[in-house]
């Protein structure tokens, strides 16, 4: 991949001759699939790229708890409520592993979280959409976790060791999330009344396009991809992963008996892939700028959680100090 990127003169990617001896040794390690660990030398831009991506990923897991949190008190049965709560707790755990992986790069967790709360850090666009009916809980699991898995399965092979190891654990849990979401939708479609079936189609209509946007801008408009692919932080491009997600999701959509809100979605025998319609990138960039339907609400909820929980953290620190003093005495 690296040789290909250099050969094709991909923007911003240095050739081996242009590199310092340290950079060259680093790139050769990457090319030989040797993981980079926290104490190893790394180019500053590699460190910064990882801090950016891992912090955004961690913020996404934490903000991503909110659309589902909206339905915990209204889950239709005890079993569904337990499943939903378990899933949301898993997302919190993913956020914590990822913040820890980010800290191994020298980044400060509180600082990065402050950037999120100040509206300066990104998190996945998908979580700025509302969850309006119960079927959204199935569609989030199936489509949102489904898209997240396609992206994260390849990140298990990312070049930075702590990120790669976090991904291995996260992927196992995401796959349970995807299945519980799909099973929820199948139940509504197979055993539900017409109103429940309509809810499923409505949820798919609203979440389909935002799920495709999760993979990021198309390759030609993705400023970070070339260097991230050369460093094997990313292992496949945004468009390749988006296509894989569509190809594996459409048969599941058909099994549900639902349709996608895309009249151009069609199997292309010659390409061996599904063709699909144009993504509304203006909408994606508006969401990134903070103008999505729920951006303001999501950030306000996170800020309130931190401020409202301050007394708990203070009490925990005071308790720990007292305990330490007792041990020392
Ligand atoms: N939303 O040059 P690229 C989940 C930004 S986890 C917002 O292509 P890159 C689990 C990008 O940051 C979901 N911003 O960037 C769950 C960059 O901005 P910057 C999160 C986006 O990094 C399920 C700019 O656009 N997963 O769902 C988005 O090479 C259910 C240019 O883009 C990850 O974070 C977007 N969708 O590729 C939780 C996976 N796309 O920083 C709860 C790890 C792009 O230059 C419930 N991340 N941008 O100002 C990645 O694989 C990559 O960061 C990409 C973007 C592929 C997301």
Tab-separated table of C-alpha atoms and ligand atoms in Angstrom:
chain	number	residue	atom	x	y	z
A	1	UNK	CA	0.000	0.000	0.000
A	2	UNK	CA	2.772	2.464	0.989
A	3	UNK	CA	4.786	1.779	-2.169
A	4	UNK	CA	1.608	2.238	-4.221
A	5	UNK	CA	0.843	5.563	-2.557
A	6	UNK	CA	4.347	6.882	-3.198
A	7	UNK	CA	4.404	5.568	-6.774
A	8	UNK	CA	1.149	7.294	-7.600
A	9	UNK	CA	2.545	10.519	-6.082
A	10	UNK	CA	-0.232	10.644	-3.484
A	11	UNK	CA	-0.310	14.053	-1.870
A	12	UNK	CA	1.678	14.615	1.294
A	13	UNK	CA	3.169	11.108	1.517
A	14	UNK	CA	6.982	11.246	1.592
A	15	UNK	CA	9.065	8.796	-0.410
A	16	UNK	CA	11.708	6.786	1.508
A	17	UNK	CA	14.437	9.037	0.037
A	18	UNK	CA	12.742	12.147	1.404
A	19	UNK	CA	12.622	10.730	4.940
A	20	UNK	CA	15.092	11.178	7.787
A	21	UNK	CA	16.825	7.937	8.887
A	22	UNK	CA	14.434	7.703	11.879
A	23	UNK	CA	11.369	8.188	9.684
A	24	UNK	CA	12.662	5.593	7.227
A	25	UNK	CA	13.217	2.989	9.954
A	26	UNK	CA	9.739	3.770	11.280
A	27	UNK	CA	8.121	3.341	7.844
A	28	UNK	CA	9.990	0.072	7.309
A	29	UNK	CA	8.650	-1.236	10.610
A	30	UNK	CA	5.132	-0.315	9.493
A	31	UNK	CA	5.686	-1.966	6.103
A	32	UNK	CA	6.826	-5.137	7.881
A	33	UNK	CA	3.613	-5.178	9.956
A	34	UNK	CA	5.495	-4.576	13.211
A	35	UNK	CA	3.225	-2.809	15.703
A	36	UNK	CA	4.259	0.573	17.049
A	37	UNK	CA	4.123	0.686	20.841
A	38	UNK	CA	3.801	3.675	23.182
A	39	UNK	CA	7.511	3.900	24.040
A	40	UNK	CA	8.762	3.551	20.461
A	41	UNK	CA	9.940	6.549	18.452
A	42	UNK	CA	7.238	7.865	16.123
A	43	UNK	CA	6.901	10.949	13.892
A	44	UNK	CA	5.040	13.741	15.684
A	45	UNK	CA	2.426	13.829	12.907
A	46	UNK	CA	1.744	10.089	13.423
A	47	UNK	CA	1.177	10.733	17.139
A	48	UNK	CA	-1.093	13.702	16.437
A	49	UNK	CA	-3.113	11.799	13.820
A	50	UNK	CA	-3.692	8.984	16.275
A	51	UNK	CA	-4.662	11.354	19.090
A	52	UNK	CA	-7.146	12.993	16.711
A	53	UNK	CA	-8.676	9.755	15.472
A	54	UNK	CA	-8.724	7.882	18.795
A	55	UNK	CA	-10.147	10.857	20.732
A	56	UNK	CA	-12.872	11.353	18.096
A	57	UNK	CA	-13.607	7.663	18.277
A	58	UNK	CA	-13.801	7.741	22.113
A	59	UNK	CA	-16.074	10.805	22.051
A	60	UNK	CA	-18.311	8.992	19.541
A	61	UNK	CA	-18.731	6.035	21.883
A	62	UNK	CA	-19.650	8.321	24.783
A	63	UNK	CA	-21.974	10.669	22.868
A	64	UNK	CA	-23.325	7.561	21.112
A	65	UNK	CA	-24.854	6.418	24.402
A	66	UNK	CA	-27.329	9.305	24.306
A	67	UNK	CA	-29.639	8.393	21.392
A	68	UNK	CA	-30.171	4.951	22.966
A	69	UNK	CA	-30.373	6.295	26.518
A	70	UNK	CA	-33.481	8.081	25.265
A	71	UNK	CA	-35.331	4.726	25.134
A	72	UNK	CA	-34.259	2.921	28.328
A	73	UNK	CA	-37.340	4.007	30.280
A	74	UNK	CA	-39.635	3.167	27.371
A	75	UNK	CA	-38.332	-0.260	26.312
A	76	UNK	CA	-41.377	-2.485	25.761
A	77	UNK	CA	-40.284	-5.468	27.899
A	78	UNK	CA	-37.855	-6.219	30.724
A	79	UNK	CA	-35.720	-8.337	28.348
A	80	UNK	CA	-35.430	-5.493	25.823
A	81	UNK	CA	-34.615	-3.025	28.579
A	82	UNK	CA	-31.803	-5.235	29.911
A	83	UNK	CA	-30.375	-5.710	26.414
A	84	UNK	CA	-30.452	-1.992	25.761
A	85	UNK	CA	-28.836	-1.132	29.085
A	86	UNK	CA	-26.114	-3.741	28.546
A	87	UNK	CA	-25.380	-2.309	25.110
A	88	UNK	CA	-25.191	1.271	26.387
A	89	UNK	CA	-22.845	0.196	29.186
A	90	UNK	CA	-20.642	-1.538	26.602
A	91	UNK	CA	-20.404	1.746	24.675
A	92	UNK	CA	-19.229	3.496	27.862
A	93	UNK	CA	-16.576	0.796	28.252
A	94	UNK	CA	-15.448	1.309	24.640
A	95	UNK	CA	-15.061	5.023	25.329
A	96	UNK	CA	-12.913	4.250	28.362
A	97	UNK	CA	-10.606	1.781	26.559
A	98	UNK	CA	-10.180	4.311	23.787
A	99	UNK	CA	-9.407	7.236	26.114
A	100	UNK	CA	-6.814	4.992	27.770
A	101	UNK	CA	-5.275	4.096	24.392
A	102	UNK	CA	-5.167	7.834	23.599
A	103	UNK	CA	-3.404	8.580	26.910
A	104	UNK	CA	-0.562	6.216	25.963
A	105	UNK	CA	0.287	8.822	23.295
A	106	UNK	CA	0.752	11.526	25.928
A	107	UNK	CA	-2.644	13.182	25.430
A	108	UNK	CA	-4.588	14.387	28.446
A	109	UNK	CA	-8.084	12.941	28.826
A	110	UNK	CA	-9.583	15.975	30.595
A	111	UNK	CA	-8.178	18.324	27.965
A	112	UNK	CA	-9.601	16.291	25.098
A	113	UNK	CA	-12.993	16.038	26.794
A	114	UNK	CA	-12.957	19.818	27.378
A	115	UNK	CA	-12.436	20.289	23.625
A	116	UNK	CA	-15.505	18.133	22.999
A	117	UNK	CA	-17.589	20.148	25.430
A	118	UNK	CA	-16.386	23.408	23.892
A	119	UNK	CA	-17.634	22.168	20.498
A	120	UNK	CA	-14.050	22.022	19.145
A	121	UNK	CA	-13.649	18.240	18.826
A	122	UNK	CA	-15.462	16.033	16.367
A	123	UNK	CA	-17.455	12.884	17.066
A	124	UNK	CA	-19.381	10.681	14.655
A	125	UNK	CA	-22.001	12.602	12.679
A	126	UNK	CA	-24.557	9.800	13.167
A	127	UNK	CA	-25.154	10.678	16.817
A	128	UNK	CA	-26.554	14.073	15.906
A	129	UNK	CA	-29.739	12.467	14.593
A	130	UNK	CA	-32.730	11.821	16.875
A	131	UNK	CA	-34.130	8.393	17.795
A	132	UNK	CA	-37.849	8.917	17.309
A	133	UNK	CA	-39.470	5.500	17.669
A	134	UNK	CA	-38.729	2.141	19.308
A	135	UNK	CA	-37.631	0.601	15.997
A	136	UNK	CA	-34.767	3.128	15.993
A	137	UNK	CA	-33.203	0.993	18.747
A	138	UNK	CA	-33.081	-1.897	16.295
A	139	UNK	CA	-31.929	0.283	13.410
A	140	UNK	CA	-29.134	1.825	15.507
A	141	UNK	CA	-27.876	-1.631	16.474
A	142	UNK	CA	-28.177	-3.055	12.980
A	143	UNK	CA	-27.076	-0.081	10.844
A	144	UNK	CA	-24.959	2.094	13.163
A	145	UNK	CA	-23.145	-0.703	14.978
A	146	UNK	CA	-23.075	-2.577	11.667
A	147	UNK	CA	-21.255	0.322	10.004
A	148	UNK	CA	-19.022	0.757	13.046
A	149	UNK	CA	-18.004	-2.938	12.850
A	150	UNK	CA	-17.101	-2.783	9.157
A	151	UNK	CA	-14.824	0.152	9.973
A	152	UNK	CA	-13.435	-1.350	13.184
A	153	UNK	CA	-12.754	-4.890	11.981
A	154	UNK	CA	-10.013	-3.469	9.762
A	155	UNK	CA	-8.815	-1.206	12.584
A	156	UNK	CA	-7.938	-4.358	14.561
A	157	UNK	CA	-4.901	-4.401	12.243
A	158	UNK	CA	-4.080	-0.709	12.725
A	159	UNK	CA	-0.361	-0.075	13.207
A	160	UNK	CA	-0.541	1.361	16.745
A	161	UNK	CA	-0.547	-1.530	19.260
A	162	UNK	CA	-2.759	-0.082	22.041
A	163	UNK	CA	-5.419	1.054	19.526
A	164	UNK	CA	-5.333	-2.268	17.714
A	165	UNK	CA	-5.770	-4.242	20.963
A	166	UNK	CA	-8.671	-2.033	22.087
A	167	UNK	CA	-10.333	-2.673	18.724
A	168	UNK	CA	-10.152	-6.458	19.097
A	169	UNK	CA	-12.210	-6.353	22.293
A	170	UNK	CA	-14.570	-3.664	21.006
A	171	UNK	CA	-15.358	-5.613	17.830
A	172	UNK	CA	-16.508	-8.648	19.822
A	173	UNK	CA	-19.003	-6.499	21.712
A	174	UNK	CA	-20.128	-4.542	18.644
A	175	UNK	CA	-21.042	-7.752	16.930
A	176	UNK	CA	-23.465	-8.620	19.785
A	177	UNK	CA	-24.921	-5.105	19.391
A	178	UNK	CA	-25.464	-5.542	15.687
A	179	UNK	CA	-27.217	-8.880	16.190
A	180	UNK	CA	-29.507	-7.640	18.954
A	181	UNK	CA	-30.517	-4.714	16.735
A	182	UNK	CA	-31.284	-6.942	13.775
A	183	UNK	CA	-33.201	-9.427	15.934
A	184	UNK	CA	-35.281	-6.573	17.354
A	185	UNK	CA	-36.222	-5.454	13.833
A	186	UNK	CA	-36.919	-9.023	12.650
A	187	UNK	CA	-39.276	-9.511	15.607
A	188	UNK	CA	-41.181	-6.337	14.760
A	189	UNK	CA	-41.383	-7.327	11.083
A	190	UNK	CA	-42.389	-10.965	11.676
A	191	UNK	CA	-44.635	-10.695	14.722
A	192	UNK	CA	-45.647	-7.046	14.714
A	193	UNK	CA	-48.798	-5.351	13.468
A	194	UNK	CA	-48.820	-2.975	10.499
A	195	UNK	CA	-48.031	0.052	12.690
A	196	UNK	CA	-44.949	-1.722	14.079
A	197	UNK	CA	-43.795	-2.719	10.587
A	198	UNK	CA	-44.223	0.884	9.472
A	199	UNK	CA	-42.060	2.003	12.395
A	200	UNK	CA	-39.231	-0.232	11.147
A	201	UNK	CA	-39.410	1.178	7.630
A	202	UNK	CA	-39.562	4.726	9.029
A	203	UNK	CA	-36.444	4.117	11.165
A	204	UNK	CA	-34.561	2.714	8.147
A	205	UNK	CA	-35.662	5.639	5.969
A	206	UNK	CA	-34.226	8.133	8.466
A	207	UNK	CA	-31.009	6.311	9.434
A	208	UNK	CA	-29.917	4.771	6.110
A	209	UNK	CA	-28.112	7.781	4.634
A	210	UNK	CA	-26.606	9.022	7.929
A	211	UNK	CA	-25.212	5.466	8.447
A	212	UNK	CA	-23.483	5.643	5.032
A	213	UNK	CA	-21.984	9.007	6.015
A	214	UNK	CA	-20.301	7.414	9.059
A	215	UNK	CA	-17.481	6.199	6.774
A	216	UNK	CA	-16.423	9.793	6.128
A	217	UNK	CA	-16.071	11.807	2.921
A	218	UNK	CA	-15.448	10.095	-0.399
A	219	UNK	CA	-11.787	9.217	-0.956
A	220	UNK	CA	-11.072	12.171	-3.219
A	221	UNK	CA	-12.315	14.558	-0.493
A	222	UNK	CA	-10.699	12.813	2.474
A	223	UNK	CA	-7.681	14.945	3.450
A	224	UNK	CA	-6.277	12.490	6.017
A	225	UNK	CA	-6.609	9.191	4.172
A	226	UNK	CA	-3.416	9.091	2.085
A	227	UNK	CA	-1.034	9.563	5.009
A	228	UNK	CA	-3.132	7.427	7.374
A	229	UNK	CA	-3.093	4.579	4.827
A	230	UNK	CA	0.664	4.930	4.351
A	231	UNK	CA	1.122	4.671	8.122
A	232	UNK	CA	-1.423	1.836	8.259
A	233	UNK	CA	-3.446	3.728	10.842
A	234	UNK	CA	-6.267	3.182	8.348
A	235	UNK	CA	-6.148	-0.104	6.452
A	236	UNK	CA	-8.842	0.570	3.869
A	237	UNK	CA	-10.294	3.709	2.372
A	238	UNK	CA	-13.583	5.367	3.322
A	239	UNK	CA	-15.219	4.410	0.015
A	240	UNK	CA	-14.021	0.787	0.122
A	241	UNK	CA	-15.513	0.333	3.584
A	242	UNK	CA	-18.761	2.090	2.669
A	243	UNK	CA	-19.170	-0.235	-0.325
A	244	UNK	CA	-18.476	-3.308	1.842
A	245	UNK	CA	-21.124	-2.181	4.322
A	246	UNK	CA	-23.716	-1.702	1.583
A	247	UNK	CA	-22.909	-5.052	-0.023
A	248	UNK	CA	-23.340	-6.932	3.221
A	249	UNK	CA	-26.369	-4.967	4.455
A	250	UNK	CA	-28.675	-5.076	1.422
A	251	UNK	CA	-29.351	-8.855	1.653
A	252	UNK	CA	-30.209	-8.350	5.351
A	253	UNK	CA	-32.546	-5.518	4.363
A	254	UNK	CA	-34.276	-7.816	1.882
A	255	UNK	CA	-34.644	-10.547	4.505
A	256	UNK	CA	-36.372	-8.021	6.754
A	257	UNK	CA	-38.809	-7.236	3.940
A	258	UNK	CA	-37.890	-3.547	3.963
A	259	UNK	CA	-36.451	-1.138	1.418
A	260	UNK	CA	-33.732	1.508	1.457
A	261	UNK	CA	-34.654	5.125	0.693
A	262	UNK	CA	-32.465	4.955	-2.418
A	263	UNK	CA	-34.098	4.280	-5.809
A	264	UNK	CA	-30.653	3.807	-7.362
A	265	UNK	CA	-29.657	0.932	-5.073
A	266	UNK	CA	-29.188	-2.013	-7.440
A	267	UNK	CA	-26.909	-5.042	-7.816
A	268	UNK	CA	-24.312	-4.475	-10.527
A	269	UNK	CA	-23.231	-7.861	-11.871
A	270	UNK	CA	-20.245	-6.448	-13.765
A	271	UNK	CA	-18.829	-4.681	-10.693
A	272	UNK	CA	-19.816	-7.429	-8.278
A	273	UNK	CA	-21.167	-4.732	-5.953
A	274	UNK	CA	-24.352	-2.790	-5.311
A	275	UNK	CA	-24.595	0.598	-7.032
A	276	UNK	CA	-26.073	3.312	-4.877
A	277	UNK	CA	-27.308	6.888	-5.212
A	278	UNK	CA	-25.482	10.132	-4.425
A	279	UNK	CA	-24.834	10.926	-0.775
A	280	UNK	CA	-25.930	14.429	0.320
A	281	UNK	CA	-22.518	15.684	1.399
A	282	UNK	CA	-23.840	19.193	2.154
A	283	UNK	CA	-25.899	17.621	4.935
A	284	UNK	CA	-22.822	15.777	6.282
A	285	UNK	CA	-20.716	18.960	6.403
A	286	UNK	CA	-23.544	20.901	8.071
A	287	UNK	CA	-23.700	18.236	10.800
A	288	UNK	CA	-19.898	18.473	11.214
A	289	UNK	CA	-20.197	22.239	11.612
A	290	UNK	CA	-22.583	21.707	14.536
A	291	UNK	CA	-25.812	22.267	12.622
A	292	UNK	CA	-27.304	18.760	12.750
A	293	UNK	CA	-30.713	18.153	14.339
A	294	UNK	CA	-29.283	17.208	17.767
A	295	UNK	CA	-25.720	18.668	17.997
A	296	UNK	CA	-26.628	21.315	20.580
A	297	UNK	CA	-28.698	18.897	22.667
A	298	UNK	CA	-25.983	16.212	22.689
A	299	UNK	CA	-23.258	18.598	23.858
A	300	UNK	CA	-25.523	20.199	26.466
A	301	UNK	CA	-26.306	16.720	27.871
A	302	UNK	CA	-22.609	15.833	28.090
A	303	UNK	CA	-21.733	19.153	29.759
A	304	UNK	CA	-24.534	18.715	32.307
A	305	UNK	CA	-23.374	15.169	33.043
A	306	UNK	CA	-19.840	16.381	33.821
A	307	UNK	CA	-21.029	19.348	35.897
A	308	UNK	CA	-23.764	17.390	37.672
A	309	UNK	CA	-21.356	14.561	38.517
A	310	UNK	CA	-18.629	16.843	39.926
A	311	UNK	CA	-19.733	16.209	43.531
A	312	UNK	CA	-19.461	12.425	43.030
A	313	UNK	CA	-15.898	12.733	41.741
A	314	UNK	CA	-14.963	15.089	44.592
A	315	UNK	CA	-16.479	12.722	47.168
A	316	UNK	CA	-14.612	9.749	45.637
A	317	UNK	CA	-11.282	11.627	45.781
A	318	UNK	CA	-11.938	12.736	49.402
A	319	UNK	CA	-12.782	9.142	50.370
A	320	UNK	CA	-9.649	7.793	48.659
A	321	UNK	CA	-7.473	10.412	50.438
A	322	UNK	CA	-8.944	9.538	53.822
A	323	UNK	CA	-8.331	5.858	53.206
A	324	UNK	CA	-4.727	6.584	52.218
A	325	UNK	CA	-4.215	8.651	55.387
A	326	UNK	CA	-5.610	5.815	57.517
A	327	UNK	CA	-3.249	3.306	55.850
A	328	UNK	CA	-0.270	5.655	56.307
A	329	UNK	CA	-1.108	6.308	60.010
B	1	LIG	N1	-18.451	12.117	11.605
B	1	LIG	O1	-9.948	12.743	6.087
B	1	LIG	P1	-11.118	12.040	6.681
B	1	LIG	C1	-19.758	3.750	16.898
B	1	LIG	C2	-14.118	14.065	9.774
B	1	LIG	S1	-18.209	4.399	16.766
B	1	LIG	C3	-17.761	13.189	12.036
B	1	LIG	O2	-11.679	10.900	5.913
B	1	LIG	P2	-10.201	10.277	8.791
B	1	LIG	C4	-20.045	2.788	18.008
B	1	LIG	C5	-12.723	13.578	10.114
B	1	LIG	O3	-12.590	13.426	11.502
B	1	LIG	C6	-18.295	5.519	15.401
B	1	LIG	N2	-16.599	13.571	11.467
B	1	LIG	O4	-10.791	11.631	8.192
B	1	LIG	C7	-21.402	3.027	18.517
B	1	LIG	C8	-11.880	14.676	9.533
B	1	LIG	O5	-11.886	15.803	10.394
B	1	LIG	P3	-10.550	16.445	11.061
B	1	LIG	C9	-17.033	6.253	15.285
B	1	LIG	C10	-16.140	12.821	10.456
B	1	LIG	O6	-10.029	10.452	10.246
B	1	LIG	C11	-22.508	2.490	17.890
B	1	LIG	C12	-12.665	15.093	8.306
B	1	LIG	O7	-13.998	14.658	8.510
B	1	LIG	N3	-16.026	5.421	14.672
B	1	LIG	O8	-20.537	4.088	16.088
B	1	LIG	C13	-16.815	11.706	9.956
B	1	LIG	O9	-9.015	9.829	8.004
B	1	LIG	C14	-23.792	2.701	18.399
B	1	LIG	C15	-12.102	14.528	7.021
B	1	LIG	O10	-12.294	13.101	6.939
B	1	LIG	C16	-14.761	5.849	14.546
B	1	LIG	O11	-14.430	6.925	14.991
B	1	LIG	C17	-18.024	11.347	10.581
B	1	LIG	N4	-18.756	10.297	10.194
B	1	LIG	O12	-11.360	9.204	8.514
B	1	LIG	C18	-21.570	3.767	19.694
B	1	LIG	C19	-13.801	4.881	13.896
B	1	LIG	N5	-16.107	11.180	8.938
B	1	LIG	O13	-10.260	15.605	12.255
B	1	LIG	C20	-22.871	3.969	20.216
B	1	LIG	C21	-12.400	5.408	13.844
B	1	LIG	C22	-15.028	11.964	8.776
B	1	LIG	O14	-9.461	16.355	10.011
B	1	LIG	C23	-23.961	3.424	19.559
B	1	LIG	N6	-12.237	6.492	12.920
B	1	LIG	N7	-15.063	12.962	9.667
B	1	LIG	O15	-10.948	17.819	11.412
B	1	LIG	C24	-11.996	6.353	11.600
B	1	LIG	O16	-11.906	5.257	11.080
B	1	LIG	C25	-11.765	7.595	10.799
B	1	LIG	O17	-11.504	8.670	11.691
B	1	LIG	C26	-12.952	7.982	9.857
B	1	LIG	C27	-12.612	9.302	9.177
B	1	LIG	C28	-13.134	6.902	8.798
B	1	LIG	C29	-14.251	8.160	10.656
